[in-house]
Each structure stands twice: as C-alpha cells, then as structure tokens.
PDB file of C-alpha atoms in Angstrom:
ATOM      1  CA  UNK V 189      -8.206 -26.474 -14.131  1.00 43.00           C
ATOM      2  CA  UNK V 190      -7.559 -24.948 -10.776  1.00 52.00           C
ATOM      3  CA  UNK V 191     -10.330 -24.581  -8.368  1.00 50.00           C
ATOM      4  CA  UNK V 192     -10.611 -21.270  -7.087  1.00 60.00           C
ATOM      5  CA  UNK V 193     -14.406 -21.798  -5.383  1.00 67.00           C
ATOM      6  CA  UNK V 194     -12.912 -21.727  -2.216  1.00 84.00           C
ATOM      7  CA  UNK V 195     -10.805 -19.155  -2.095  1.00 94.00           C
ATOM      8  CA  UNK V 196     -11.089 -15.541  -0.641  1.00 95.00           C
ATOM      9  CA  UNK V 197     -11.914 -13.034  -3.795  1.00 98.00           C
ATOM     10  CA  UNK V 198     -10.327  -9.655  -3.428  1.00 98.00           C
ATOM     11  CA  UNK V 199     -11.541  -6.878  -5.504  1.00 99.00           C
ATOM     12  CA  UNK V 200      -9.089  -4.368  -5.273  1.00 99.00           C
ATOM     13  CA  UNK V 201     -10.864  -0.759  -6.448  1.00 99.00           C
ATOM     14  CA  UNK V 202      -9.214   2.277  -6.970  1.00 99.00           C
ATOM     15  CA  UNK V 203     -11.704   5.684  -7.854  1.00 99.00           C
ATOM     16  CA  UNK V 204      -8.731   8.378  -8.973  1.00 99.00           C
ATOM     17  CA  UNK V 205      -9.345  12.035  -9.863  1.00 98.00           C
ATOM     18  CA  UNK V 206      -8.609  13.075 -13.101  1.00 98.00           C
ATOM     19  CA  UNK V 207      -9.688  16.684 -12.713  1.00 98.00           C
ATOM     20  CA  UNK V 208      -7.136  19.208 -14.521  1.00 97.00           C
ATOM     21  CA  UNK V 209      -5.959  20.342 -11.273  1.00 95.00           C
ATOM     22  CA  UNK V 210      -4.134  17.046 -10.894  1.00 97.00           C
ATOM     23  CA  UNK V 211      -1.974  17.813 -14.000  1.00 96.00           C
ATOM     24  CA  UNK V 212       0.624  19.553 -11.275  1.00 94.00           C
ATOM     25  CA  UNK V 213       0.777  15.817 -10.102  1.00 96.00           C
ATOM     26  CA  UNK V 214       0.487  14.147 -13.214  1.00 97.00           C
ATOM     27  CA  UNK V 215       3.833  12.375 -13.844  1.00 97.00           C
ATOM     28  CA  UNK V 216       3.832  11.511  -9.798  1.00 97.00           C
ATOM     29  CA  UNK V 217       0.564   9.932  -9.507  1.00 97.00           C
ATOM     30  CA  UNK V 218       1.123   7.672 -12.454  1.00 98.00           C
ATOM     31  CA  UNK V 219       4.353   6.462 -10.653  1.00 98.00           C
ATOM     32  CA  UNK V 220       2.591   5.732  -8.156  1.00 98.00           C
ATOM     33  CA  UNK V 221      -0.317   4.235  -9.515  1.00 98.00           C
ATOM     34  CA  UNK V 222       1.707   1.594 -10.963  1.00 98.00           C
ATOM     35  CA  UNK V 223       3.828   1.191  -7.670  1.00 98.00           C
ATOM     36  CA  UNK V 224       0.527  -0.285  -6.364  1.00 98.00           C
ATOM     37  CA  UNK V 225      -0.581  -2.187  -9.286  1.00 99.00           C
ATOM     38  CA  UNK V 226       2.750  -3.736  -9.083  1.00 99.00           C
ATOM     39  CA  UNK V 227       2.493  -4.589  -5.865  1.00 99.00           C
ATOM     40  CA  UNK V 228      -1.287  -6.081  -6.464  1.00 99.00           C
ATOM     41  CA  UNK V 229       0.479  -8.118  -9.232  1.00 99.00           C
ATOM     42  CA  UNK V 230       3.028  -9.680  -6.436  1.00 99.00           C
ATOM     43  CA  UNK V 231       0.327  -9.909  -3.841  1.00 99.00           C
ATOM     44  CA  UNK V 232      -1.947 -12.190  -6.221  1.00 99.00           C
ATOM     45  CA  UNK V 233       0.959 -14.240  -6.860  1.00 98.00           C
ATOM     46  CA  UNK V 234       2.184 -14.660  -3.506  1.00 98.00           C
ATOM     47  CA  UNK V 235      -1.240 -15.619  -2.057  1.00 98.00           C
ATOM     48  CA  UNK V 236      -2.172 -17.917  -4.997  1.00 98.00           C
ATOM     49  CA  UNK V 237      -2.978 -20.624  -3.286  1.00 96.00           C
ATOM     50  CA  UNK V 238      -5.940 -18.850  -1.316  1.00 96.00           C
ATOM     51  CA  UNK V 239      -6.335 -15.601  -2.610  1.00 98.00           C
ATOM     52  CA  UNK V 240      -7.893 -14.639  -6.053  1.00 98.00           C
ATOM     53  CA  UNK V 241      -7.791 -11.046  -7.148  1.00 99.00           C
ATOM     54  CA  UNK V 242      -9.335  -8.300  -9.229  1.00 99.00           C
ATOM     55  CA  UNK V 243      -8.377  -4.947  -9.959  1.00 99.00           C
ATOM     56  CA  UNK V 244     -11.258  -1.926 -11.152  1.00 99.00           C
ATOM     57  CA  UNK V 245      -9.648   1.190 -11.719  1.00 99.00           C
ATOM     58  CA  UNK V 246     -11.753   4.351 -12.226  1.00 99.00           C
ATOM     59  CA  UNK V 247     -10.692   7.774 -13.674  1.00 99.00           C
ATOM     60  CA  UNK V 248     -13.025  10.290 -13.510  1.00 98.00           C
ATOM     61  CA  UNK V 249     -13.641  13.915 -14.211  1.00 98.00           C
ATOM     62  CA  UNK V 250     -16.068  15.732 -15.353  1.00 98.00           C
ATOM     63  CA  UNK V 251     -16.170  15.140 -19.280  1.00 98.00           C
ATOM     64  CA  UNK V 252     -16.440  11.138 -18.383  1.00 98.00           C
ATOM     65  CA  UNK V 253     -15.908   8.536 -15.346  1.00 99.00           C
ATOM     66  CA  UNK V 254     -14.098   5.756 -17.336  1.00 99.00           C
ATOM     67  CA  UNK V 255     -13.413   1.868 -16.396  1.00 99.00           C
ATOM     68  CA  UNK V 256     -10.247   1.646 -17.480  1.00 99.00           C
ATOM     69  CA  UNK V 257     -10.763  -1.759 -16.113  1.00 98.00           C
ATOM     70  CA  UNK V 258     -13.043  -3.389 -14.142  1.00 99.00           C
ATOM     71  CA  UNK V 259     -12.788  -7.104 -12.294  1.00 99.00           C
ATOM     72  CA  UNK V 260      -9.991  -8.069 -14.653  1.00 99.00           C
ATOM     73  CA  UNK V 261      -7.457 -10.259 -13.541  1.00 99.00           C
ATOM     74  CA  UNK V 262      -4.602  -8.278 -11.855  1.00 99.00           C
ATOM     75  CA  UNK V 263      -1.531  -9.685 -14.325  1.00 98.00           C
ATOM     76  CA  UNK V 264      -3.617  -8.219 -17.739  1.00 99.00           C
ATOM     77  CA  UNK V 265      -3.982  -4.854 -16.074  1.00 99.00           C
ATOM     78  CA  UNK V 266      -2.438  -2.207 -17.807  1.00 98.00           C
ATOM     79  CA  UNK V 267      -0.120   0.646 -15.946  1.00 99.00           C
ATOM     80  CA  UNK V 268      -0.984   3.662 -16.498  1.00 99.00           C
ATOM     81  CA  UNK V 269       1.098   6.246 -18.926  1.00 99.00           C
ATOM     82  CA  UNK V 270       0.785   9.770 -19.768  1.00 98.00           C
ATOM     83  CA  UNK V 271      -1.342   9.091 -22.932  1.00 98.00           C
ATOM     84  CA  UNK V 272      -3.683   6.746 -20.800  1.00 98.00           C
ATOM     85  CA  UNK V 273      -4.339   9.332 -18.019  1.00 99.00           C
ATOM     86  CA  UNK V 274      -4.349  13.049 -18.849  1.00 98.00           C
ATOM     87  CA  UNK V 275      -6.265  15.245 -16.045  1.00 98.00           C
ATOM     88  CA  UNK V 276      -8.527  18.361 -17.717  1.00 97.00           C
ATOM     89  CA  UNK V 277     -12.009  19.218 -16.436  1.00 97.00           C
ATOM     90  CA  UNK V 278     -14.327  19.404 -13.247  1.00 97.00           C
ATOM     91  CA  UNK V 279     -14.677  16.446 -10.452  1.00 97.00           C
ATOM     92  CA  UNK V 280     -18.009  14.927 -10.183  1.00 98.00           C
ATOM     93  CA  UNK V 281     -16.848  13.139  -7.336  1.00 98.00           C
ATOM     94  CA  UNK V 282     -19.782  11.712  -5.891  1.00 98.00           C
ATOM     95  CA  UNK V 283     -20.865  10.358  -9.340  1.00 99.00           C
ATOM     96  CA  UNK V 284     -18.025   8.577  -9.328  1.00 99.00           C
ATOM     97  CA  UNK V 285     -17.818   6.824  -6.282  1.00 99.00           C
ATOM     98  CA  UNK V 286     -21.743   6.191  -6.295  1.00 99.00           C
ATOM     99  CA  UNK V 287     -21.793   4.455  -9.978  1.00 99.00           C
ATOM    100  CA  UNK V 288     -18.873   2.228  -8.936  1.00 99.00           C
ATOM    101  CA  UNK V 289     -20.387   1.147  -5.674  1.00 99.00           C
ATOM    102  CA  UNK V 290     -23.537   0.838  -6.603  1.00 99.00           C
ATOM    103  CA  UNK V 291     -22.502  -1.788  -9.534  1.00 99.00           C
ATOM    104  CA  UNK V 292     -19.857  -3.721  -7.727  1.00 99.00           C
ATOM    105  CA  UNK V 293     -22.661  -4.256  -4.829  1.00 98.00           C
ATOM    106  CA  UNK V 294     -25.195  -5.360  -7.038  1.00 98.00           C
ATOM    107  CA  UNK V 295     -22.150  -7.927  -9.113  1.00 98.00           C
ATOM    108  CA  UNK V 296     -21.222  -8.986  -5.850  1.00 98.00           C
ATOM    109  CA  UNK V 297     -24.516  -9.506  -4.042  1.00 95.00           C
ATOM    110  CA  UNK V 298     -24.301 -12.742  -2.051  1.00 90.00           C
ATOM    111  CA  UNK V 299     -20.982 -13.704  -2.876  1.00 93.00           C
ATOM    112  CA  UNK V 300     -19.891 -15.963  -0.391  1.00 89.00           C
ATOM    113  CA  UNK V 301     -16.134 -14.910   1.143  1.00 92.00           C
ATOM    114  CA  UNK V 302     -15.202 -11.461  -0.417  1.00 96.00           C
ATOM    115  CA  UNK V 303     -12.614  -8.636   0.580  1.00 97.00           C
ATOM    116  CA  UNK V 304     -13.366  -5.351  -1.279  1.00 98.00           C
ATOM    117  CA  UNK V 305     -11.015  -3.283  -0.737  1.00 98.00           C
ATOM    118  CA  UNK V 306     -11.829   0.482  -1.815  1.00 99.00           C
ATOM    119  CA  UNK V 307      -9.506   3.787  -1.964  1.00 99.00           C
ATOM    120  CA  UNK V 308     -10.939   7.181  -3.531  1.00 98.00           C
ATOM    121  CA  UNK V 309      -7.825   9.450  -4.611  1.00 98.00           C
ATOM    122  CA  UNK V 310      -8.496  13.211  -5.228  1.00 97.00           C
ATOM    123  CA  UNK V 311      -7.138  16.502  -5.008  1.00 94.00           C
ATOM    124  CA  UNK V 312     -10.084  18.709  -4.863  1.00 90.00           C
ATOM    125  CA  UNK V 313     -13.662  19.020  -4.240  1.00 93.00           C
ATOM    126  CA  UNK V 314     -16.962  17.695  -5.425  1.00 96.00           C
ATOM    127  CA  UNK V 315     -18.474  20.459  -7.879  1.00 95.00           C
ATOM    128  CA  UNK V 316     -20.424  18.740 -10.654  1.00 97.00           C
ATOM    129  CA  UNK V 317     -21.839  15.435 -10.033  1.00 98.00           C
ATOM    130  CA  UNK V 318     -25.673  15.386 -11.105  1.00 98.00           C
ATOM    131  CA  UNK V 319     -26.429  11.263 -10.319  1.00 98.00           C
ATOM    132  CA  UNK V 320     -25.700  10.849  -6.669  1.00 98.00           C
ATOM    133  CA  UNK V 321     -25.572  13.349  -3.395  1.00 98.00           C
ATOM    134  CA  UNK V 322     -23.179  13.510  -0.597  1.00 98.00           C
ATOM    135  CA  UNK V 323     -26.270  11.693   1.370  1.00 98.00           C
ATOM    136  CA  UNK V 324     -26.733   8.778  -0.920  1.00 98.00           C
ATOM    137  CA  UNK V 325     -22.929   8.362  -0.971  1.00 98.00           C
ATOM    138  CA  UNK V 326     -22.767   8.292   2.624  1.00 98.00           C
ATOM    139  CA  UNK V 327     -25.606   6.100   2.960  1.00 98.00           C
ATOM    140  CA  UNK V 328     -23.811   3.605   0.615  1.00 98.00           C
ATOM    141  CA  UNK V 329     -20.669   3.656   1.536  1.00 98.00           C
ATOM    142  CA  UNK V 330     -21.838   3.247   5.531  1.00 98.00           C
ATOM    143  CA  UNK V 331     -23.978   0.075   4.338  1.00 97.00           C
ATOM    144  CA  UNK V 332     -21.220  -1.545   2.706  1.00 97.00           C
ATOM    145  CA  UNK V 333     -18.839  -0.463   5.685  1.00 96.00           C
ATOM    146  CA  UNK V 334     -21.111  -3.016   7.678  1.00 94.00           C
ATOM    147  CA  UNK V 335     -20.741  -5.928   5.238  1.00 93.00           C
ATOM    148  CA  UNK V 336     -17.090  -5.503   5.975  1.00 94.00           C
ATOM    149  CA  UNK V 337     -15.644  -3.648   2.564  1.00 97.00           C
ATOM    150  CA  UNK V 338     -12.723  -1.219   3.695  1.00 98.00           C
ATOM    151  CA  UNK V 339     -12.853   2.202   2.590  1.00 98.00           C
ATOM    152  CA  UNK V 340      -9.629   4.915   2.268  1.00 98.00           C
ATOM    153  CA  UNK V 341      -9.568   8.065   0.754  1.00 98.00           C
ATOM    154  CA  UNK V 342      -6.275  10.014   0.021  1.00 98.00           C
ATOM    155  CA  UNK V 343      -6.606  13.399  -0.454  1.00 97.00           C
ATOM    156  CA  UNK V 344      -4.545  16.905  -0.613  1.00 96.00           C
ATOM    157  CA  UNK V 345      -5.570  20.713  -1.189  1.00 94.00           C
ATOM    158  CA  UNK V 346      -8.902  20.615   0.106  1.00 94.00           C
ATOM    159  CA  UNK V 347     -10.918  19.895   3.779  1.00 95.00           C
ATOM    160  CA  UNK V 348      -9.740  16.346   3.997  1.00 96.00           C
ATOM    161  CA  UNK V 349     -10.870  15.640   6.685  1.00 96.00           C
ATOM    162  CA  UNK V 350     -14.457  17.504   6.532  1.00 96.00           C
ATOM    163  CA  UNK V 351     -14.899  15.407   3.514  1.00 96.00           C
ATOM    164  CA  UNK V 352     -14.081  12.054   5.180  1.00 98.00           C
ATOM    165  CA  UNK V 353     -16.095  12.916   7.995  1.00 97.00           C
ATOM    166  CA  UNK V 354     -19.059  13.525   5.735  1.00 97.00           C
ATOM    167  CA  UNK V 355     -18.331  10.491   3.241  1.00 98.00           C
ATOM    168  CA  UNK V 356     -17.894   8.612   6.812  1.00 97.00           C
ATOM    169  CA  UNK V 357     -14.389   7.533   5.787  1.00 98.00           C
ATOM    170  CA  UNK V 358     -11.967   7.083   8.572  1.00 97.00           C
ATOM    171  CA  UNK V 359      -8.883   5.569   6.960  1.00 98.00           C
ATOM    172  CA  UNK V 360      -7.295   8.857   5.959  1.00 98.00           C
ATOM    173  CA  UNK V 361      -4.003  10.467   4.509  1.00 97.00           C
ATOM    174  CA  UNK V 362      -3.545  13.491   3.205  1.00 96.00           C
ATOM    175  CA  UNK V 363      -0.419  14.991   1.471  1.00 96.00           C
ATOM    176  CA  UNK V 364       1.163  18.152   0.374  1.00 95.00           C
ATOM    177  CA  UNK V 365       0.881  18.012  -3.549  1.00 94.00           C
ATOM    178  CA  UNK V 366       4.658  17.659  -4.164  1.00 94.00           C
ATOM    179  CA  UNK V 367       6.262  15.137  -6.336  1.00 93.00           C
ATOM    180  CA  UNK V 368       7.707  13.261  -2.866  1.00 94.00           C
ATOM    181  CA  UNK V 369       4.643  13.542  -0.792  1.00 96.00           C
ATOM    182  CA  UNK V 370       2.709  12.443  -3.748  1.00 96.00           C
ATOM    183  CA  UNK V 371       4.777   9.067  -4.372  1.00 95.00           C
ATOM    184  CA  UNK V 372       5.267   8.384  -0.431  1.00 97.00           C
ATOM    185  CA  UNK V 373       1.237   8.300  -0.216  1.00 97.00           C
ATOM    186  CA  UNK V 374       0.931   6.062  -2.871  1.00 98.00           C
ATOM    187  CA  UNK V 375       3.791   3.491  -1.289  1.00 98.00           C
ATOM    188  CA  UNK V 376       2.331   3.766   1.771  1.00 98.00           C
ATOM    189  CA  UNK V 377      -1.066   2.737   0.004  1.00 98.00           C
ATOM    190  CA  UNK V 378       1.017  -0.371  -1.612  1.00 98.00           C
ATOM    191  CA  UNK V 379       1.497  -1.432   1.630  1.00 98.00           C
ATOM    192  CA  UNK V 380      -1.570  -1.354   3.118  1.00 98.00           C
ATOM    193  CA  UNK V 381      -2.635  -3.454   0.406  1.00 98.00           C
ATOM    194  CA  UNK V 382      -0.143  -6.252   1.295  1.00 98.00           C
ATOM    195  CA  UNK V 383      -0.477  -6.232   4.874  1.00 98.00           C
ATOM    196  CA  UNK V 384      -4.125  -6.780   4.162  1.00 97.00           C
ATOM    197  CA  UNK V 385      -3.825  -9.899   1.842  1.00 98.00           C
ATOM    198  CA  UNK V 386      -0.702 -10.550   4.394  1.00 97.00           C
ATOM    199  CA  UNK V 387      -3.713 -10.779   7.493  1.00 97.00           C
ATOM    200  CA  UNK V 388      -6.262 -12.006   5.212  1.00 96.00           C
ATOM    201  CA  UNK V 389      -3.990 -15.174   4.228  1.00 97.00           C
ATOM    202  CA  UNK V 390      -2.925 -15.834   7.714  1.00 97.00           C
ATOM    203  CA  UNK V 391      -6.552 -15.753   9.048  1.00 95.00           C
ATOM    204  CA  UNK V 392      -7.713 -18.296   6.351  1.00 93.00           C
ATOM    205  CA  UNK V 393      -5.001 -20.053   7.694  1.00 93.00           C
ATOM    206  CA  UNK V 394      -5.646 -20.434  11.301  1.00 95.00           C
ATOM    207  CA  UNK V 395      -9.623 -20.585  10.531  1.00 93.00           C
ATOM    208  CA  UNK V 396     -10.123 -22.277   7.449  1.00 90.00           C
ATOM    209  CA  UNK V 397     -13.961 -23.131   8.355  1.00 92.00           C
ATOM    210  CA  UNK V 398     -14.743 -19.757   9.580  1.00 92.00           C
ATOM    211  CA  UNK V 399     -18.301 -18.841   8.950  1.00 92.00           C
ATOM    212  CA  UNK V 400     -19.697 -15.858   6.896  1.00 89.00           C
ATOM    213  CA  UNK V 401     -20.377 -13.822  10.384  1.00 92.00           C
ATOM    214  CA  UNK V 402     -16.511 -14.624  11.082  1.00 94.00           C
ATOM    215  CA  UNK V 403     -15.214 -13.753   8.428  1.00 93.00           C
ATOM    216  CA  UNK V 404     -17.204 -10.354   8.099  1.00 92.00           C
ATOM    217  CA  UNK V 405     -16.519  -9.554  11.757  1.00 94.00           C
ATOM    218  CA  UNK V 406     -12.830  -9.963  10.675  1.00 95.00           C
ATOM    219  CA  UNK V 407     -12.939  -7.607   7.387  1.00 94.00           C
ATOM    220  CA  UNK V 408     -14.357  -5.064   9.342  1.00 94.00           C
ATOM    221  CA  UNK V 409     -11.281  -5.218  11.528  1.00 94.00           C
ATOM    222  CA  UNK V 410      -8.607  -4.803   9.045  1.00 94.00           C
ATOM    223  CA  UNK V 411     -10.744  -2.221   7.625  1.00 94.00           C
ATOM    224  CA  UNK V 412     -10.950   0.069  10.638  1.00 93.00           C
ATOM    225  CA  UNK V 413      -7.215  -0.575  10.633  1.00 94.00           C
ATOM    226  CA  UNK V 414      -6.413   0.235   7.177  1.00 97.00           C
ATOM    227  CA  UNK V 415      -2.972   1.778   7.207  1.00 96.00           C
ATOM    228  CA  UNK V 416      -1.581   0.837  10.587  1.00 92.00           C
ATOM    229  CA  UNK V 417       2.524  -0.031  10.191  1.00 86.00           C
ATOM    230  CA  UNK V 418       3.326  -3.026  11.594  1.00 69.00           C
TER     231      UNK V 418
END
C-alpha cells in the first residue's frame, strides 16, 4: 500500500453560486467547472509522488447549500452537467462560505503539512443567509488566512471589489458575464491551481525537512500570489 503520511495534502475547495441569476451563465460555468476539475485530475497525477489531493465542491443558493462532494479523491469526482447544476433562487452567500470553513477547519485541525486552497465563485450579492454575518465570515476567513490557506473569489455584476475588501479577499478577478469572459476566468483559475501544486512540489523538493513554521510561512506566499502568470 502506498504511504502517503508524508506527503503534502491539498484540499482543493470550490464554493459556486447557484442563484437563478447564474442561469445566463449556465452552460459556460459548467465548461468551466470541469476545465478545472480536469486540470485537478492531471495535477494529482503529475505530483503523485508528493502531493495527495481532495476536491469539495459546494453549490449553493438559497433553497439548499449542497456537497456535491466533499474530500473525495479528485479521479471519482464527478463533472458537472446541466441536470447536476441548475441555478434558481436567492444567494445566502455567507452561509455558504461560513458552513464550509467552519467544518473543513475543525476536519483539518492539526493536520500536519496541508495546502487548502479556497475559491468562492458568484455573480451577485449576499441577500439571505441567516447562520453566519459578513463579520464572522471575515473573522474566519482572516484566521485561516494566517494558518496559510489561500483564498480567491471570482466575481461579476456586483461591487467586486467592495465585497473582497469586506470578506478580506485579495486574490481577485472579476468578469463581464459573457460566455468568453466566463470560460477565460475559469482557465485562468485552472492555472492558478497548477502553478500552485507546480511551487508547492518544487519547494518540497528543495526543503524536504522544512518545519511546520516553514512551510506555513511559504503557503502564505503563494497565497498572496494567487494568480500571478509566470
């Protein structure tokens, strides 16, 4: 049986809106939601050796936030299809991103040599979460900013960037909500993804007996530079 105690464990989360104002994007943002599954797939393969991943994905909207999966082991995850992901309803999206922290910190709690790796996808505002505030979010997200997860948030028709501010997010793109704009965020997320296994794998490489503080210090890095091009 392989031994996979040493290796770095990436948890690869997505939180996606599935408000019915994202039916104009529908068809697009599956597309590209599989683009970076796929490319999660190929990462976890290609980094095998010290690399084991997980991929959560959460819809959410206001009738239910759903784990279509969460943890599971990157080459069982399903893409997504128009049956499996039909927008309709409000966006309680600080409900959302609260429940999913708030688990995957307590799952992970003193886990020894963890990425988590984090993106929030929406196209509108927060109007009907009744669990968690914009405070508690922000409190949450800045602890676990500190313990080195990385954080991104794409977003389009709404204050991006008063949002992010507020959610203190600073890996940010927004897009115009147009089948090309919506598929060219979603590759540039796929490769954000790989150029952070890409740096992760290279620095396990040239410090295999890095300490905790090390390798934290490091996260937090890549995390502040989430989607710089190479």
């Amino acid at each position: 049986m392989e031994n996979t105690s040493s290796k770095t464990k990436v948890y690869n989360v997505i939180i996606m809106d599935r408000s019915g104002s994202m039916w104009d994007i529908q068809k697009s943002a599956i597309q590209g939601y599989n683009e970076v599954l796929g490319g999660i797939k190929a990462d976890a393969k290609t980094y095998v050796q010290t690399q084991e991943h997980f991929m959560t994905l959460v819809l959410f909207d206001s009738t239910s936030i759903d784990n279509v999966y969460w943890n599971e082991d990157p080459a069982k995850a399903a893409i997504l299809t128009s049956e499996t992901y039909v927008p309709g309803a409000a966006t309680p999206l600080y409900d959302a991103i609260g429940q999913t922290l708030t688990r995957l910190e307590k799952e992970l709690h003193g886990a020894p040599n963890v990425s988590v790796i984090v993106t929030i996808i929406t196209d509108g505002l927060e109007n009907s979460s009744t669990e968690y505030s914009l405070k508690a979010v922000k409190a949450l997200i800045q602890h676990l900013k500190d313990e080195g997860w990385s954080f991104a948030y794409i977003g389009t028709d709404h204050d991006v960037d008063g949002v992010t501010v507020n959610l203190s997010i600073t890996n940010v793109v927004k897009f115009e909500k147009t089948e090309a704009e919506t598929q060219a965020v979603f590759e540039k997320e796929r490769r954000a993804r790989a150029r952070h296994s890409k740096m992760m794998f290279e620095f396990d490489a040239a410090m295999p007996c890095a300490s905790a503080s090390e390798r934290r210090a490091y996260r937090k890095r890549l995390s502040e530079e989430y989607y710089k091009e190479d």
